[in-house]
Amino acid sequence: MADYAHPEVLVSADWVEQQRDNPKVRIVESDEDVLLYDMGHVPGAVKIDWQGDLQDQLIRDYIDAEKFADICSRSGIANDTTVVFYGDKSNWWACYAFWAFKLFGHDDCRIMNGGRKLWIDQKRPLSKDTPSYPRTNYTVKGSDPSKIRIFRDEVLAHLKAGKKLIDVRSPGEYTGELLHMPDYPQEGSLRAGHIPGAKSVPWSRAVNEDGTFKSVDELKGIFEQETGLNSSDEVVAYCRIGERSSLTWFVLTYLLGYPRVRNYDGSWTEWGNLVGVPIARGSE
Amino acid sequence: MPPALDELVEELREADRQERIELLIDLANDLPPLPDRLSQYKDEAHRVPECQSPVFLFLERQGPHIHLFADVPPEAPTVRGFVCLLVRGLDGATVEDVLSVPNDLIQRTGMAEILGMQRTSGLSGVLQRLKAMVARTEAASTEQSQQK
């Protein structure tokens, strides 16, 4: 992992096994599938649900600082805790939780490379016990969320300025063909297609079959040689609701070291329904 | 609703949050494996595109009765659990039975409480797809009998 721009944010399953009794380290499972944690998890890991815990159920936004502090306190996470996220589907939701923790300014966040799949494939121990830790008194320090999050008006300005956009959905979602086929109501958007100028780089291209991230050289091949990004670019990544794009945000920010990458979590479910904004179809 | 489906829905509805998770895990573990004769047809035509996970659904008709078969990866236990609910609850049902399954089935099980809106919409897609497939076999069999 040494070649990555910020190798310290990516930890191995071995590291997690060695550190799991360290009170300064808290392992967090965050999955797309809500049953997985109860079927067996990394011993000592707590569960934080990207939807039930981190999203406000009434406003389309994240929970407020008070609720976030409560989730951390009940999970035994203090302000100086090293929080290691892992999960299913090549760590999509682990990256999403990581990103949400960064919105609230938590310092030390990491991802377990390979996620839940690699842990199980390597036949490492699983536990069904739900651990409980002494309650902490977490205080949200706050940060500048606008460094990593972008809203629709700024996305419009970003595209008008000709800055870089990455669409990480599947090719069919990007070209817009999916919504045009019968029986495909999946998007919840009135228009299919992509944000004009966005380049298509499906999120899954950044990970290997075993769920680990690709090497720096492979990632540079995809994002720089093929897509034409470079580290001085301002980049916005989006998908359908902002979960898959948080993985791409993680890759660009921490593995390739791009300092100005933002996740548009309104993503296609917002953009495809907005009145008066342009969209594009087909492969650009 | 066929009694078998009704019973499963009722059991889930009456459970509390943790029991519901455990019932769904049991259902996920109970999904019968896809028979060999069908596994060669695991292609896009049998895939449920509304679902992020690779879900394959198969129907076989015996006269008026429908038999359901499905393949869902173990990594997606929620979808497996829900598909198993449909397979167990609707196996042997008639076309009318399947078409009259209420579209808010997931809400009736109380699953939506644990799943949230976004996850629920993927599962609704499975039910919609199943109904569409059943309706199509009915149309095909009517056509066949008219040709005879």
Coordinates of C-alpha atoms in Angstrom, one line a residue:
Chain A
M1 CA 0.0 0.0 0.0
A2 CA 3.1 2.1 0.2
D3 CA 2.8 3.8 -3.2
Y4 CA -0.6 5.4 -2.4
A5 CA -0.6 9.1 -1.7
H6 CA -1.9 8.6 1.8
P7 CA -1.2 5.0 2.6
E8 CA -2.0 5.3 6.3
V9 CA -5.8 5.5 5.6
L10 CA -5.8 2.0 4.1
V11 CA -5.2 -0.8 6.6
S12 CA -4.9 -4.5 6.0
A13 CA -7.0 -7.3 7.5
D14 CA -3.8 -8.4 9.4
W15 CA -3.5 -4.9 11.0
V16 CA -7.2 -5.1 12.1
E17 CA -6.6 -8.5 13.7
Q18 CA -3.6 -7.1 15.5
Q19 CA -5.3 -3.9 16.7
R20 CA -8.8 -5.1 17.4
D21 CA -8.3 -5.1 21.2
N22 CA -6.7 -1.7 21.1
P23 CA -9.1 0.6 22.9
K24 CA -8.0 3.5 20.7
V25 CA -9.2 1.6 17.6
R26 CA -12.8 1.0 16.8
I27 CA -13.8 -1.2 13.9
V28 CA -17.1 -0.2 12.2
E29 CA -19.0 -2.4 9.8
S30 CA -21.1 -0.4 7.3
D31 CA -23.0 -2.5 4.7
E32 CA -25.5 -2.1 1.9
D33 CA -27.2 -5.2 3.1
V34 CA -28.7 -4.6 6.5
L35 CA -28.6 -8.3 7.6
L36 CA -24.9 -9.0 7.1
Y37 CA -23.6 -7.7 10.4
D38 CA -26.0 -10.0 12.4
M39 CA -24.9 -13.0 10.4
G40 CA -21.3 -12.5 11.6
H41 CA -18.8 -9.7 11.7
V42 CA -15.2 -8.9 12.6
P43 CA -15.1 -9.6 16.4
G44 CA -15.5 -6.4 18.3
A45 CA -16.9 -4.4 15.4
V46 CA -19.8 -2.1 15.9
K47 CA -22.4 -1.5 13.2
I48 CA -23.3 1.9 11.8
D49 CA -25.9 1.9 9.1
W50 CA -25.4 4.4 6.3
Q51 CA -29.1 4.9 6.0
G52 CA -30.7 4.3 9.4
D53 CA -28.0 5.9 11.4
L54 CA -26.3 8.5 9.2
Q55 CA -29.1 9.9 7.1
D56 CA -31.9 12.0 8.5
Q57 CA -35.2 10.2 7.8
L58 CA -37.2 13.3 7.1
I59 CA -34.8 15.8 5.5
R60 CA -32.8 14.6 2.6
D61 CA -29.5 15.3 4.4
Y62 CA -27.2 13.9 7.0
I63 CA -28.1 13.7 10.6
D64 CA -27.2 16.8 12.7
A65 CA -24.1 17.2 14.8
E66 CA -25.9 16.2 18.0
K67 CA -27.1 12.9 16.6
F68 CA -23.7 12.2 15.1
A69 CA -22.1 12.8 18.5
D70 CA -24.6 10.4 20.0
I71 CA -23.8 7.6 17.5
C72 CA -20.1 8.0 18.2
S73 CA -20.6 8.1 22.0
R74 CA -22.8 5.0 22.0
S75 CA -20.3 3.1 19.7
G76 CA -17.4 3.9 22.0
I77 CA -15.8 6.3 19.6
A78 CA -14.0 9.2 21.2
N79 CA -12.6 12.2 19.3
D80 CA -9.1 10.7 19.2
T81 CA -10.3 7.1 18.2
T82 CA -8.9 5.5 15.1
V83 CA -12.1 4.5 13.2
V84 CA -11.7 1.7 10.7
F85 CA -14.5 1.1 8.3
Y86 CA -15.2 -2.0 6.3
G87 CA -18.3 -3.5 4.6
D88 CA -19.8 -5.4 1.7
K89 CA -19.7 -4.7 -2.0
S90 CA -16.1 -3.7 -2.1
N91 CA -16.5 -1.2 0.7
W92 CA -19.0 1.2 -1.1
W93 CA -20.8 1.9 2.2
A94 CA -17.6 1.8 4.2
C95 CA -16.4 4.7 2.0
Y96 CA -19.8 6.4 2.4
A97 CA -19.6 6.2 6.2
F98 CA -15.9 7.3 6.0
W99 CA -17.0 10.3 4.0
A100 CA -19.8 11.1 6.4
F101 CA -17.4 11.0 9.3
K102 CA -15.2 13.4 7.5
L103 CA -18.2 15.8 7.0
F104 CA -18.4 16.0 10.7
G105 CA -14.6 16.5 11.0
H106 CA -13.5 13.2 12.6
D107 CA -9.7 13.1 12.2
D108 CA -8.6 9.5 12.1
C109 CA -10.7 7.4 9.6
R110 CA -9.4 4.4 7.7
I111 CA -10.7 1.7 5.4
M112 CA -9.9 -2.0 5.7
N113 CA -8.7 -3.0 2.3
G114 CA -10.8 -5.8 0.8
G115 CA -13.7 -5.2 3.1
R116 CA -16.0 -7.9 4.4
K117 CA -15.5 -10.2 1.4
L118 CA -11.7 -10.6 1.7
W119 CA -12.0 -11.1 5.5
I120 CA -14.4 -14.0 5.0
D121 CA -12.5 -15.4 2.0
Q122 CA -9.4 -15.5 4.1
K123 CA -11.4 -17.5 6.7
R124 CA -10.7 -15.0 9.5
P125 CA -12.8 -15.1 12.6
L126 CA -16.4 -13.9 12.6
S127 CA -18.6 -13.2 15.6
K128 CA -22.3 -12.8 16.2
D129 CA -21.9 -11.1 19.5
T130 CA -22.8 -7.4 19.6
P131 CA -20.1 -5.7 21.6
S132 CA -20.7 -2.9 24.0
Y133 CA -18.2 -0.3 24.9
P134 CA -18.0 2.3 27.6
R135 CA -19.9 5.4 26.4
T136 CA -17.7 8.3 25.3
N137 CA -18.5 11.9 25.4
Y138 CA -17.9 12.8 21.7
T139 CA -18.0 16.4 20.7
V140 CA -18.3 17.4 17.1
K141 CA -15.4 19.6 16.2
G142 CA -16.9 20.5 12.9
S143 CA -15.0 21.0 9.6
D144 CA -15.6 22.6 6.3
P145 CA -18.0 20.2 4.6
S146 CA -17.8 22.3 1.4
K147 CA -14.3 20.9 0.8
I148 CA -15.7 17.4 0.2
R149 CA -19.4 17.9 -0.5
I150 CA -21.1 19.9 -3.3
F151 CA -24.7 21.0 -3.9
R152 CA -26.6 21.3 -7.2
D153 CA -26.1 25.0 -7.8
E154 CA -22.4 24.7 -7.4
V155 CA -22.4 21.7 -9.7
L156 CA -24.1 23.8 -12.4
A157 CA -21.4 26.5 -11.9
H158 CA -18.7 23.8 -12.0
L159 CA -20.0 22.4 -15.3
K160 CA -20.4 25.8 -16.9
A161 CA -16.8 26.5 -15.9
G162 CA -15.7 23.4 -17.8
K163 CA -14.3 21.7 -14.7
K164 CA -14.1 17.9 -14.4
L165 CA -17.0 15.6 -13.5
I166 CA -16.9 11.9 -13.1
D167 CA -20.0 9.7 -13.4
V168 CA -19.4 6.5 -11.6
R169 CA -22.6 4.7 -12.5
S170 CA -22.8 1.8 -14.9
P171 CA -22.4 2.5 -18.6
G172 CA -26.1 2.0 -19.3
E173 CA -27.1 4.5 -16.6
Y174 CA -24.6 7.0 -18.1
T175 CA -25.7 6.8 -21.7
G176 CA -29.3 7.0 -20.6
E177 CA -30.5 3.8 -22.2
L178 CA -31.6 2.2 -18.9
L179 CA -34.6 4.5 -18.3
H180 CA -35.8 4.0 -21.8
M181 CA -36.3 0.3 -21.7
P182 CA -39.6 -1.1 -20.5
D183 CA -39.9 -2.4 -16.9
Y184 CA -36.9 -0.4 -15.7
P185 CA -38.2 1.9 -13.0
Q186 CA -35.0 1.8 -11.0
E187 CA -33.7 5.3 -11.1
G188 CA -36.5 7.3 -9.6
S189 CA -35.6 10.1 -12.0
L190 CA -37.7 11.6 -14.8
R191 CA -34.7 12.0 -17.2
A192 CA -32.0 9.5 -18.0
G193 CA -28.5 10.4 -19.0
H194 CA -25.6 12.2 -17.3
I195 CA -24.4 15.7 -16.4
P196 CA -23.0 17.2 -19.6
G197 CA -19.2 16.9 -19.8
A198 CA -19.0 14.2 -17.2
K199 CA -16.7 11.3 -18.0
S200 CA -17.9 7.8 -17.4
V201 CA -15.7 5.8 -15.0
P202 CA -17.8 3.1 -13.3
W203 CA -16.8 2.9 -9.6
S204 CA -16.0 -0.8 -9.8
R205 CA -13.0 -0.1 -12.1
A206 CA -11.0 1.0 -9.1
V207 CA -11.2 -2.3 -7.3
N208 CA -9.9 -5.8 -7.9
E209 CA -11.9 -9.0 -7.9
D210 CA -11.0 -9.7 -4.3
G211 CA -12.4 -6.3 -3.2
T212 CA -9.0 -4.6 -2.6
F213 CA -8.1 -1.4 -4.4
K214 CA -6.1 -1.4 -7.5
S215 CA -2.5 -0.3 -7.5
V216 CA -1.4 3.3 -8.0
D217 CA -0.2 2.6 -11.5
E218 CA -3.5 0.9 -12.5
L219 CA -5.5 3.8 -10.9
K220 CA -3.4 6.4 -12.7
G221 CA -3.9 4.4 -16.0
I222 CA -7.7 4.7 -15.5
F223 CA -8.1 8.2 -14.1
E224 CA -5.2 10.0 -15.8
Q225 CA -4.3 8.3 -19.1
E226 CA -7.8 7.2 -20.0
T227 CA -9.9 9.9 -18.4
G228 CA -7.5 12.9 -18.6
L229 CA -7.6 13.9 -14.9
N230 CA -4.7 15.3 -13.1
S231 CA -4.1 16.1 -9.5
S232 CA -4.5 19.9 -9.9
D233 CA -8.1 19.4 -11.2
E234 CA -11.1 20.3 -9.3
V235 CA -13.2 17.1 -9.6
V236 CA -16.8 16.3 -8.8
A237 CA -17.9 12.7 -8.5
Y238 CA -21.5 11.6 -8.5
C239 CA -23.7 8.4 -9.0
R240 CA -27.3 7.8 -8.1
I241 CA -27.5 8.8 -4.4
G242 CA -23.8 9.5 -3.6
E243 CA -22.8 6.2 -2.2
R244 CA -20.8 4.7 -5.1
S245 CA -19.2 8.0 -5.8
S246 CA -17.9 8.2 -2.2
L247 CA -15.7 5.3 -3.2
T248 CA -14.3 7.2 -6.2
W249 CA -13.9 10.3 -4.0
F250 CA -11.9 8.1 -1.5
V251 CA -9.7 6.7 -4.3
L252 CA -9.0 10.1 -5.9
T253 CA -8.4 11.9 -2.6
Y254 CA -6.4 9.3 -0.6
L255 CA -5.0 6.8 -3.0
L256 CA -4.0 9.3 -5.8
G257 CA -3.7 12.3 -3.5
Y258 CA -6.0 14.8 -5.4
P259 CA -6.6 17.7 -3.0
R260 CA -9.8 19.1 -4.6
V261 CA -12.4 16.3 -5.0
R262 CA -16.0 16.6 -4.0
N263 CA -18.8 14.2 -3.8
Y264 CA -22.2 15.3 -5.2
D265 CA -24.5 13.3 -3.0
G266 CA -27.7 14.7 -4.6
S267 CA -26.4 12.8 -7.6
W268 CA -28.6 11.5 -10.4
T269 CA -31.8 11.2 -8.3
E270 CA -31.6 14.9 -7.8
W271 CA -30.1 16.1 -11.2
G272 CA -32.3 13.9 -13.3
N273 CA -35.3 15.5 -11.7
L274 CA -34.2 19.2 -11.6
V275 CA -36.1 21.7 -13.6
G276 CA -34.0 23.8 -16.0
V277 CA -30.7 22.0 -15.9
P278 CA -29.1 20.4 -18.9
I279 CA -28.4 16.7 -19.3
A280 CA -26.6 14.7 -21.9
R281 CA -27.3 11.3 -23.5
G282 CA -25.2 8.8 -25.2
S283 CA -21.5 8.3 -24.9
E284 CA -19.6 11.6 -25.0
Chain B
M1 CA -53.0 -13.8 -0.6
P2 CA -52.2 -17.6 -0.6
P3 CA -52.2 -18.9 3.0
A4 CA -48.5 -19.8 2.9
L5 CA -47.6 -16.2 2.0
D6 CA -50.1 -14.8 4.4
E7 CA -48.5 -16.8 7.2
L8 CA -45.0 -15.7 6.5
V9 CA -46.0 -12.0 6.2
E10 CA -47.9 -12.2 9.5
E11 CA -45.0 -13.8 11.3
L12 CA -42.7 -11.0 10.1
R13 CA -45.2 -8.3 10.9
E14 CA -45.6 -9.5 14.5
A15 CA -41.9 -9.7 15.2
D16 CA -39.9 -7.0 16.8
R17 CA -36.9 -5.4 15.0
Q18 CA -34.3 -8.0 16.1
E19 CA -36.6 -11.0 15.6
R20 CA -37.4 -9.7 12.2
I21 CA -33.7 -9.6 11.3
E22 CA -33.4 -13.1 12.5
L23 CA -36.4 -14.3 10.6
L24 CA -35.1 -12.8 7.4
I25 CA -31.7 -14.4 8.0
D26 CA -33.5 -17.8 8.4
L27 CA -35.4 -17.2 5.2
A28 CA -32.2 -16.2 3.4
N29 CA -30.6 -19.4 4.5
D30 CA -33.6 -21.4 3.4
L31 CA -33.7 -20.3 -0.2
P32 CA -33.6 -23.6 -2.2
P33 CA -30.8 -24.0 -4.6
L34 CA -31.6 -23.5 -8.3
P35 CA -32.3 -26.8 -10.0
D36 CA -29.5 -27.9 -12.4
R37 CA -31.9 -27.8 -15.4
L38 CA -32.3 -24.0 -14.8
S39 CA -28.8 -22.9 -13.9
Q40 CA -27.7 -22.9 -17.5
Y41 CA -30.3 -20.1 -18.2
K42 CA -28.9 -17.6 -15.7
D43 CA -28.7 -14.9 -18.2
E44 CA -29.9 -11.3 -18.6
A45 CA -33.3 -12.4 -19.6
H46 CA -33.9 -13.9 -16.2
R47 CA -32.2 -11.2 -14.2
V48 CA -34.1 -8.7 -12.2
P49 CA -32.6 -5.4 -13.4
E50 CA -34.2 -3.2 -10.7
C51 CA -32.0 -4.9 -8.1
Q52 CA -28.4 -4.0 -7.5
S53 CA -27.6 -7.6 -6.6
P54 CA -27.6 -10.3 -9.3
V55 CA -31.1 -11.8 -8.8
F56 CA -32.3 -14.5 -11.2
L57 CA -36.0 -15.5 -11.3
F58 CA -37.5 -18.5 -13.1
L59 CA -41.1 -19.6 -13.5
E60 CA -42.4 -23.0 -14.5
R61 CA -46.1 -23.6 -15.2
Q62 CA -48.0 -26.8 -14.5
G63 CA -51.5 -26.1 -15.8
P64 CA -52.8 -23.2 -13.8
H65 CA -50.1 -23.5 -11.1
I66 CA -46.9 -21.5 -11.0
H67 CA -43.6 -22.8 -9.6
L68 CA -40.9 -20.4 -8.7
F69 CA -37.2 -20.8 -8.6
A70 CA -34.5 -18.2 -7.9
D71 CA -30.9 -17.6 -7.5
V72 CA -29.5 -14.8 -5.2
P73 CA -25.9 -14.6 -4.0
P74 CA -25.4 -15.2 -0.2
E75 CA -23.7 -11.8 0.0
A76 CA -27.1 -10.2 -0.4
P77 CA -29.1 -11.9 2.4
T78 CA -31.9 -9.3 2.5
V79 CA -32.8 -9.9 -1.1
R80 CA -32.4 -13.7 -0.6
G81 CA -34.7 -13.5 2.4
F82 CA -37.3 -11.6 0.5
V83 CA -37.1 -13.8 -2.6
C84 CA -37.3 -16.9 -0.4
L85 CA -40.5 -15.4 1.1
L86 CA -42.0 -15.2 -2.4
V87 CA -40.8 -18.6 -3.4
R88 CA -42.1 -20.3 -0.3
G89 CA -45.3 -18.2 -0.1
L90 CA -46.2 -18.4 -3.8
D91 CA -45.0 -21.8 -4.9
G92 CA -47.9 -23.7 -6.5
A93 CA -50.1 -20.5 -6.5
T94 CA -52.2 -19.7 -9.5
V95 CA -51.6 -16.8 -11.9
E96 CA -54.4 -14.8 -10.3
D97 CA -52.9 -15.4 -6.9
V98 CA -49.6 -14.0 -7.9
L99 CA -51.1 -11.0 -9.7
S100 CA -53.2 -10.1 -6.7
V101 CA -50.3 -10.0 -4.2
P102 CA -50.5 -6.5 -2.8
N103 CA -47.8 -4.2 -4.2
D104 CA -47.1 -3.0 -0.6
L105 CA -46.2 -6.5 0.5
I106 CA -42.9 -5.2 1.9
Q107 CA -44.6 -2.6 4.0
R108 CA -47.0 -5.2 5.3
T109 CA -44.1 -7.4 6.5
G110 CA -42.7 -4.5 8.5
M111 CA -39.4 -5.0 6.6
A112 CA -39.5 -1.4 5.3
E113 CA -38.8 -0.3 8.9
I114 CA -35.4 -2.0 9.0
L115 CA -34.6 -1.5 5.3
G116 CA -35.5 2.2 4.7
M117 CA -36.9 3.6 1.5
Q118 CA -34.0 3.1 -0.9
R119 CA -33.5 -0.6 -0.1
T120 CA -37.2 -1.2 -0.2
S121 CA -37.5 0.1 -3.7
G122 CA -35.0 -2.6 -5.0
L123 CA -37.1 -5.3 -3.4
S124 CA -40.4 -3.9 -4.8
G125 CA -38.7 -4.3 -8.2
V126 CA -38.4 -8.1 -7.6
L127 CA -42.1 -8.3 -6.9
Q128 CA -43.0 -6.2 -9.9
R129 CA -40.7 -8.3 -12.2
L130 CA -42.3 -11.5 -10.9
K131 CA -45.8 -10.2 -11.7
A132 CA -44.7 -9.1 -15.1
M133 CA -43.2 -12.6 -15.8
V134 CA -46.4 -14.3 -14.6
A135 CA -48.5 -12.0 -16.7
R136 CA -46.3 -12.8 -19.7
T137 CA -46.7 -16.6 -19.3
E138 CA -50.4 -16.1 -19.0
A139 CA -50.5 -14.1 -22.3
A140 CA -48.3 -16.8 -24.0
S141 CA -50.5 -19.6 -22.8
T142 CA -53.7 -17.9 -23.9
E143 CA -52.2 -17.3 -27.3
Q144 CA -51.2 -20.9 -27.6
S145 CA -54.7 -22.2 -26.7
Q146 CA -56.2 -19.7 -29.2
Q147 CA -53.9 -21.1 -31.9
K148 CA -55.0 -24.7 -31.2

